[in-house]
Amino acid sequence: MEYNHQEIEARQRKAWAAQGTYRVTAREDKPKYYVLNMFPYPSGAGLHVGHPLGYIASDIYARYKRLQGYNVLNPMGYDAYGLPAEQYAIQTGQHPAVTTEKNIARYREQLDKIGFSFDWSREVRTCDPQYYHWTQWTFEQMFGSYYCYDAGKAKPIADLVRHLEAQGTAGLHVAESESLDLTAEQWRAMSETEQQQVLMNYRLAYLGETMVNWCPKLGTVLANDEVVDGVSERGGYPVVQKRMKQWCLRVSAYAQRLLDGLDTIDWSDSIKETQRNWIGRSEGTEMQFSVKDSDVKFTIFTTRADTIFGVTFMVLAPESELVATLTTPEQKAAVDAYLEATKKRTERERIADRRVTGVFSGAYAVNPFTGDAIPVWISDYVLSGYGTGAIMAVPAHDSRDYAFAKHFGLPIIPLVEGADVSEQSFDAKEGIVMNSPAAGKQTLDGFTLNGLTIKEAIARTKAFVEAHHMGRVKVNYRLRDAIFSRQRYWGEPFPVYYKDGMPHMIPETCLPLLLPEVSKFLPTESGEPPLGNAECWAWDTKTNKVVSNTLIDHQSVFPLELSTMPGFAGSSAYYLRYMDPHNDAALIGSDAAAYWQSVDLYVGGSEHATGHLIYSRFWDKFLYDLGVSHSDEPFRKLVNQGMIQGRSNFVYRIKDTNTFVSLGLKQQYDTTPIHVDVNIVSGDVLDVEAFRQWRPEYKDAEFILEDGKYVCGWAVEKMSKSMYNVVNPDLIVEKYGADTLRLYEMFLGPISQSKPWDSNGIDGCYRFLKKLWNLYFSGDTFAISDDAPKKESLTTLHKLIKKVTEDIEAFSYNTSVPAFMIAVGELQQQKCVSRAVLEPLAVLLAPFAPHIAEELWHRMGHTDSICDAQWPKCDEQYLVADSVTVGVQFNGKTRFTLDFPADATAQQMQDIALAAEQTAKYTEGFKVVKVIAVPGRIVNIVLKK
RNA sequence: GCGCUUGUGGCGAAAUUGGUAGACGCGCCAGACUUAGGAUCUGGUGUCGCAAGACGUGUAGGUUCGAGUCCUAUCAGGCGCACCA
């Protein structure tokens, strides 16, 4: 009987939808398993064949877990806020909500065809007010919290206020923007506004004046992970540093927990390492230096406290506040000129052009160990945002300091025995310390490091610095707070209004604060964000309602925040919302949170390593502190699927003609390669008629064929419209079926590897399904029998069960597909028609090719869905019986093993062993004295001299 | 520069974890059937060689009776971080 995939798949799709097969509820009688894909941004281009790769992999796992008796949550939704919809709106005037809605419908249509077991009743969209209600709510909780290091968690800001009232800042051990020193009396004497300003220093969501990445072309601020090589990740526009007041999230407060958490989760080493890099923990020392002829002191941060005797100059970041304090009148003009020049350089220029620049401040610092005067310089190679924005420079042992010293002719003092610093610095942290201090030099308390290893020297210096109150041991992190404002329209509005210049949260009970309508999506004339165009964007505190801007002068009406939240706001906690998506009273009910806990398997691209995957972990930890999330890590196991690249095809036009020559003959002509749409190429053979119709200019194209065919060239490139190599899954599904697409995508290679899409191999998978289908038919009739199967068929089946189960557990689906092919080939040869084999076979296949499996399942007489069948168990007795493993020993030690068929005679085994004896060098002089062979047991061939 | 990762036929890739390298699929070759098709089926297909055989997992060493797998060095590609003191 013919395998009609279109009919089968349409029927099963309908049945699953009608029966609600994929609806999931929290059930205490079953263990839960939560599978999640990174939800897609619904772009206008629709899905290409690369998008479903991860969805298929996770769907196989979800279906497998369900067959194993788990209650599996496998939801899907849309990351619907984003820049493309807004830019499209600016160009066309179409409201982003309209295009987004349209794109979502298209995505859904495409996804439905591939047979995913998503529970669509739990769908979320980040732009849905019912959803962003809780994004806004979480922001308000962050505003109302501070991070206490003693408790190791976030706490309500009211606790902090109590502390300030009682003791001021004394004894506070909290995350803060800057270190404040207040007494309780000072705090109590402050006005309401002043107090609010102080609290801003501690809130987890705070309004901060910071240097931000400003992208003039996009008209918005960007987060660090949205800037790549000094240009915006989206669009590639230049980014400049600008001081602006922005909402920020105090992610840095969680740096240590984000780092520690990595040890508890099952993610790939490379992505964990990327996050460790991004967090950038660095243990060092803060040391105080006083300034010569002045009572000013300043602090530097160093990881190489041991190099204190090699400090020959100090460097301040140009943005450092110390610059103004330390610059001497004589140097003021030079310093001002330098600051001016530095300010003009963009981030990109700084990266591209790393020439050494700097200026002397005129001031001298005092080395606290020797009393030596050290010149203080200013240079942009020191960053204001890291450490204290000031360093002690040790040119002998730091390459950047070295370059600076060489450029400005500053002294270089080597501190490590045998280190040659005539050409370059010696940066390695190894060797024996010398010159510390130099011979005959007086030091504080006779302090010396000479003769120690670097490691010992660092430790001794640290201890000395602490003991003498010259500074303290300090841990610094590279991780910065996340800038949370975007000057855009299409994002979550902040639930914030401003009164007397201070931000206030609108009451929780009034959430969600809906995104207003605007007359245009561009910034206003005065340069305000697009929300500045809204006519109704003011908050009336009397009625707790949004009102017209014209009422702002009234006493109770205040302007609302004009920025919106960034993309990662909505994607940071969506996995929690899936657990309880329709809850109007809370982000998530505690029963749902307690049952589903966290995501057991998360599948998505590794490009989110320093963005979404950090923010989400931060967000979850905060919600965990609040008691909302029941797990302090959101994603237990992470699998990164590789990208599917495009496989472009080329035709070769002979120069200045409309004649095209086939690949094999192109050497004989002068040709230009031209991208051709891969959809009119099959097996690298061009459909010449389709090509003539593809574009008007090829209507009269001539072809030089080889063997009657036109063969195209090919190359692996990014899958994109402009390369004409985009393969739409719809076409594959139509031609071969969703089951074939699913199998083939898995067959293509290891899930985490990037690989090119190559339509050429897909026939093999299609043929396999046809063979499988015919296994269940005799001619046109469905024919399976209840007779006992042959033993060899059982062996085939159980081998397959073992292999497929192991493969799914290990996510190596690419080797399961061949296992199926081999098994079906064997069963075909064995003429197996037995239900006892064919029924479990269908179940094994169900995660991979659900439509055909379900169809066969029903034809075998089942009325329930195969999704609720039971995963077969491997019975080892069928595996061992067909072979004997023989260990070859000599001198009592097993040296190697040989496998024999179960029916091999002792004589055959002995012959083989003899052959082994003769061919292997090491058996020289040995003889087989005994072969012990019992089918199903390990036996030995014993060799003796 | 630092960190992670990958190198196996014409192509995508396997290899029970130290034990017959190249399973399976694509492609290619030959044959069968044929209503000539980009269908289906059967057999073959690492390289050199008429053959016996030899050589083969980026390169060079090492450990081992035995290495794609372990160790050392080195080369090449991919990814991440990058003036973070």
PDB file of C-alpha atoms (C1' of nucleotides) in Angstrom, chain A residues 270 273-274 277-278 282 301-304 350 354 381-383 386 391 400 478 480 682 735 747-748 750 753 760-761 764 767 770-771 814-815 818 821-822 895-896 922, chain B residues 1-7 10-16 19-20 23-29 38-43 64-66 78-85:
ATOM      1  CA  SER A 270      31.732  26.225  26.665  1.00  0.00           C
ATOM      2  CA  GLU A 273      32.858  29.316  30.477  1.00  0.00           C
ATOM      3  CA  THR A 274      31.416  32.130  28.393  1.00  0.00           C
ATOM      4  CA  ASN A 277      34.117  35.183  31.403  1.00  0.00           C
ATOM      5  CA  TRP A 278      31.261  37.626  31.218  1.00  0.00           C
ATOM      6  CA  SER A 282      38.738  38.822  39.833  1.00  0.00           C
ATOM      7  CA  PHE A 301      42.614  47.978  42.427  1.00  0.00           C
ATOM      8  CA  THR A 302      45.199  45.382  41.503  1.00  0.00           C
ATOM      9  CA  THR A 303      45.445  41.614  41.220  1.00  0.00           C
ATOM     10  CA  ARG A 304      49.201  41.879  41.424  1.00  0.00           C
ATOM     11  CA  ARG A 350      39.051  53.060  20.586  1.00  0.00           C
ATOM     12  CA  ARG A 354      44.869  51.179  19.889  1.00  0.00           C
ATOM     13  CA  TYR A 381      43.483  52.588  28.479  1.00  0.00           C
ATOM     14  CA  VAL A 382      42.225  52.667  32.030  1.00  0.00           C
ATOM     15  CA  LEU A 383      38.473  52.179  32.262  1.00  0.00           C
ATOM     16  CA  TYR A 386      36.048  48.807  36.370  1.00  0.00           C
ATOM     17  CA  ILE A 391      45.665  51.776  38.595  1.00  0.00           C
ATOM     18  CA  ARG A 400      49.661  47.632  28.578  1.00  0.00           C
ATOM     19  CA  ARG A 478      33.344  42.556  35.145  1.00  0.00           C
ATOM     20  CA  ARG A 480      27.848  45.443  34.928  1.00  0.00           C
ATOM     21  CA  SER A 682      16.953  19.106  -7.186  1.00  0.00           C
ATOM     22  CA  LYS A 735       6.530  16.953  -0.768  1.00  0.00           C
ATOM     23  CA  PHE A 747      19.745  12.586  10.721  1.00  0.00           C
ATOM     24  CA  LEU A 748      21.719  15.548   9.414  1.00  0.00           C
ATOM     25  CA  PRO A 750      24.793  16.000  15.956  1.00  0.00           C
ATOM     26  CA  GLN A 753      26.744  21.155  15.584  1.00  0.00           C
ATOM     27  CA  ASN A 760      19.819  15.976  -1.483  1.00  0.00           C
ATOM     28  CA  GLY A 761      19.826  13.471   1.351  1.00  0.00           C
ATOM     29  CA  GLY A 764      16.814   8.366   2.045  1.00  0.00           C
ATOM     30  CA  ARG A 767      12.375   5.807   1.491  1.00  0.00           C
ATOM     31  CA  LYS A 770       7.928   3.956   2.928  1.00  0.00           C
ATOM     32  CA  LYS A 771       9.699   0.719   3.801  1.00  0.00           C
ATOM     33  CA  ASN A 814      21.476  11.325  14.493  1.00  0.00           C
ATOM     34  CA  THR A 815      22.534   7.771  15.252  1.00  0.00           C
ATOM     35  CA  PRO A 818      20.296   4.694  11.057  1.00  0.00           C
ATOM     36  CA  MET A 821      16.814   1.914   9.057  1.00  0.00           C
ATOM     37  CA  ILE A 822      18.872  -1.157   9.864  1.00  0.00           C
ATOM     38  CA  ARG A 895      44.264  -9.226  26.648  1.00  0.00           C
ATOM     39  CA  PHE A 896      41.519  -8.789  24.119  1.00  0.00           C
ATOM     40  CA  TYR A 922      52.839 -10.533  20.967  1.00  0.00           C
TER      41      TYR A 922
ATOM     42  C1'   G B   1      46.589  37.627  23.846  1.00  0.00           C
ATOM     43  C1'   C B   2      43.202  34.340  27.118  1.00  0.00           C
ATOM     44  C1'   G B   3      39.352  30.568  27.265  1.00  0.00           C
ATOM     45  C1'   C B   4      36.244  26.828  24.896  1.00  0.00           C
ATOM     46  C1'   U B   5      35.655  23.605  20.716  1.00  0.00           C
ATOM     47  C1'   U B   6      36.371  20.704  16.157  1.00  0.00           C
ATOM     48  C1'   G B   7      39.812  18.160  12.530  1.00  0.00           C
ATOM     49  C1'   G B  10      33.526  12.749  -3.264  1.00  0.00           C
ATOM     50  C1'   C B  11      29.620  14.716   0.836  1.00  0.00           C
ATOM     51  C1'   G B  12      26.677  14.502   5.912  1.00  0.00           C
ATOM     52  C1'   A B  13      28.671  11.394   9.365  1.00  0.00           C
ATOM     53  C1'   A B  14      29.372   6.304  12.693  1.00  0.00           C
ATOM     54  C1'   A B  15      32.820   3.693  15.833  1.00  0.00           C
ATOM     55  C1'   U B  16      29.876  -0.443  22.118  1.00  0.00           C
ATOM     56  C1'   G B  19      40.097  -3.929  20.465  1.00  0.00           C
ATOM     57  C1'   U B  20      37.937  -5.725  12.613  1.00  0.00           C
ATOM     58  C1'   A B  23      27.907   1.790  10.341  1.00  0.00           C
ATOM     59  C1'   C B  24      23.674   4.478   8.022  1.00  0.00           C
ATOM     60  C1'   G B  25      22.310   8.013   4.329  1.00  0.00           C
ATOM     61  C1'   C B  26      23.596  10.986  -0.045  1.00  0.00           C
ATOM     62  C1'   G B  27      26.401  10.764  -4.466  1.00  0.00           C
ATOM     63  C1'   C B  28      28.739   7.631  -7.973  1.00  0.00           C
ATOM     64  C1'   C B  29      29.331   2.686 -10.844  1.00  0.00           C
ATOM     65  C1'   G B  38      14.365  12.930 -10.840  1.00  0.00           C
ATOM     66  C1'   A B  39      10.228   5.627  -9.820  1.00  0.00           C
ATOM     67  C1'   U B  40      11.447   0.772  -7.578  1.00  0.00           C
ATOM     68  C1'   C B  41      14.728  -3.366  -6.547  1.00  0.00           C
ATOM     69  C1'   U B  42      19.788  -5.988  -6.339  1.00  0.00           C
ATOM     70  C1'   G B  43      25.087  -5.707  -6.038  1.00  0.00           C
ATOM     71  C1'   U B  64      50.600   0.055  24.702  1.00  0.00           C
ATOM     72  C1'   C B  65      50.514  -6.628  22.376  1.00  0.00           C
ATOM     73  C1'   G B  66      46.978  -3.057  20.190  1.00  0.00           C
ATOM     74  C1'   G B  78      34.831  27.605  14.320  1.00  0.00           C
ATOM     75  C1'   C B  79      32.948  30.180  18.713  1.00  0.00           C
ATOM     76  C1'   G B  80      33.316  33.364  23.047  1.00  0.00           C
ATOM     77  C1'   C B  81      35.899  37.315  25.848  1.00  0.00           C
ATOM     78  C1'   A B  82      39.210  41.105  24.977  1.00  0.00           C
ATOM     79  C1'   C B  83      43.057  47.798  27.162  1.00  0.00           C
ATOM     80  C1'   C B  84      38.884  44.268  33.270  1.00  0.00           C
ATOM     81  C1'   A B  85      44.848  46.174  35.935  1.00  0.00           C
TER      82        A B  85
END
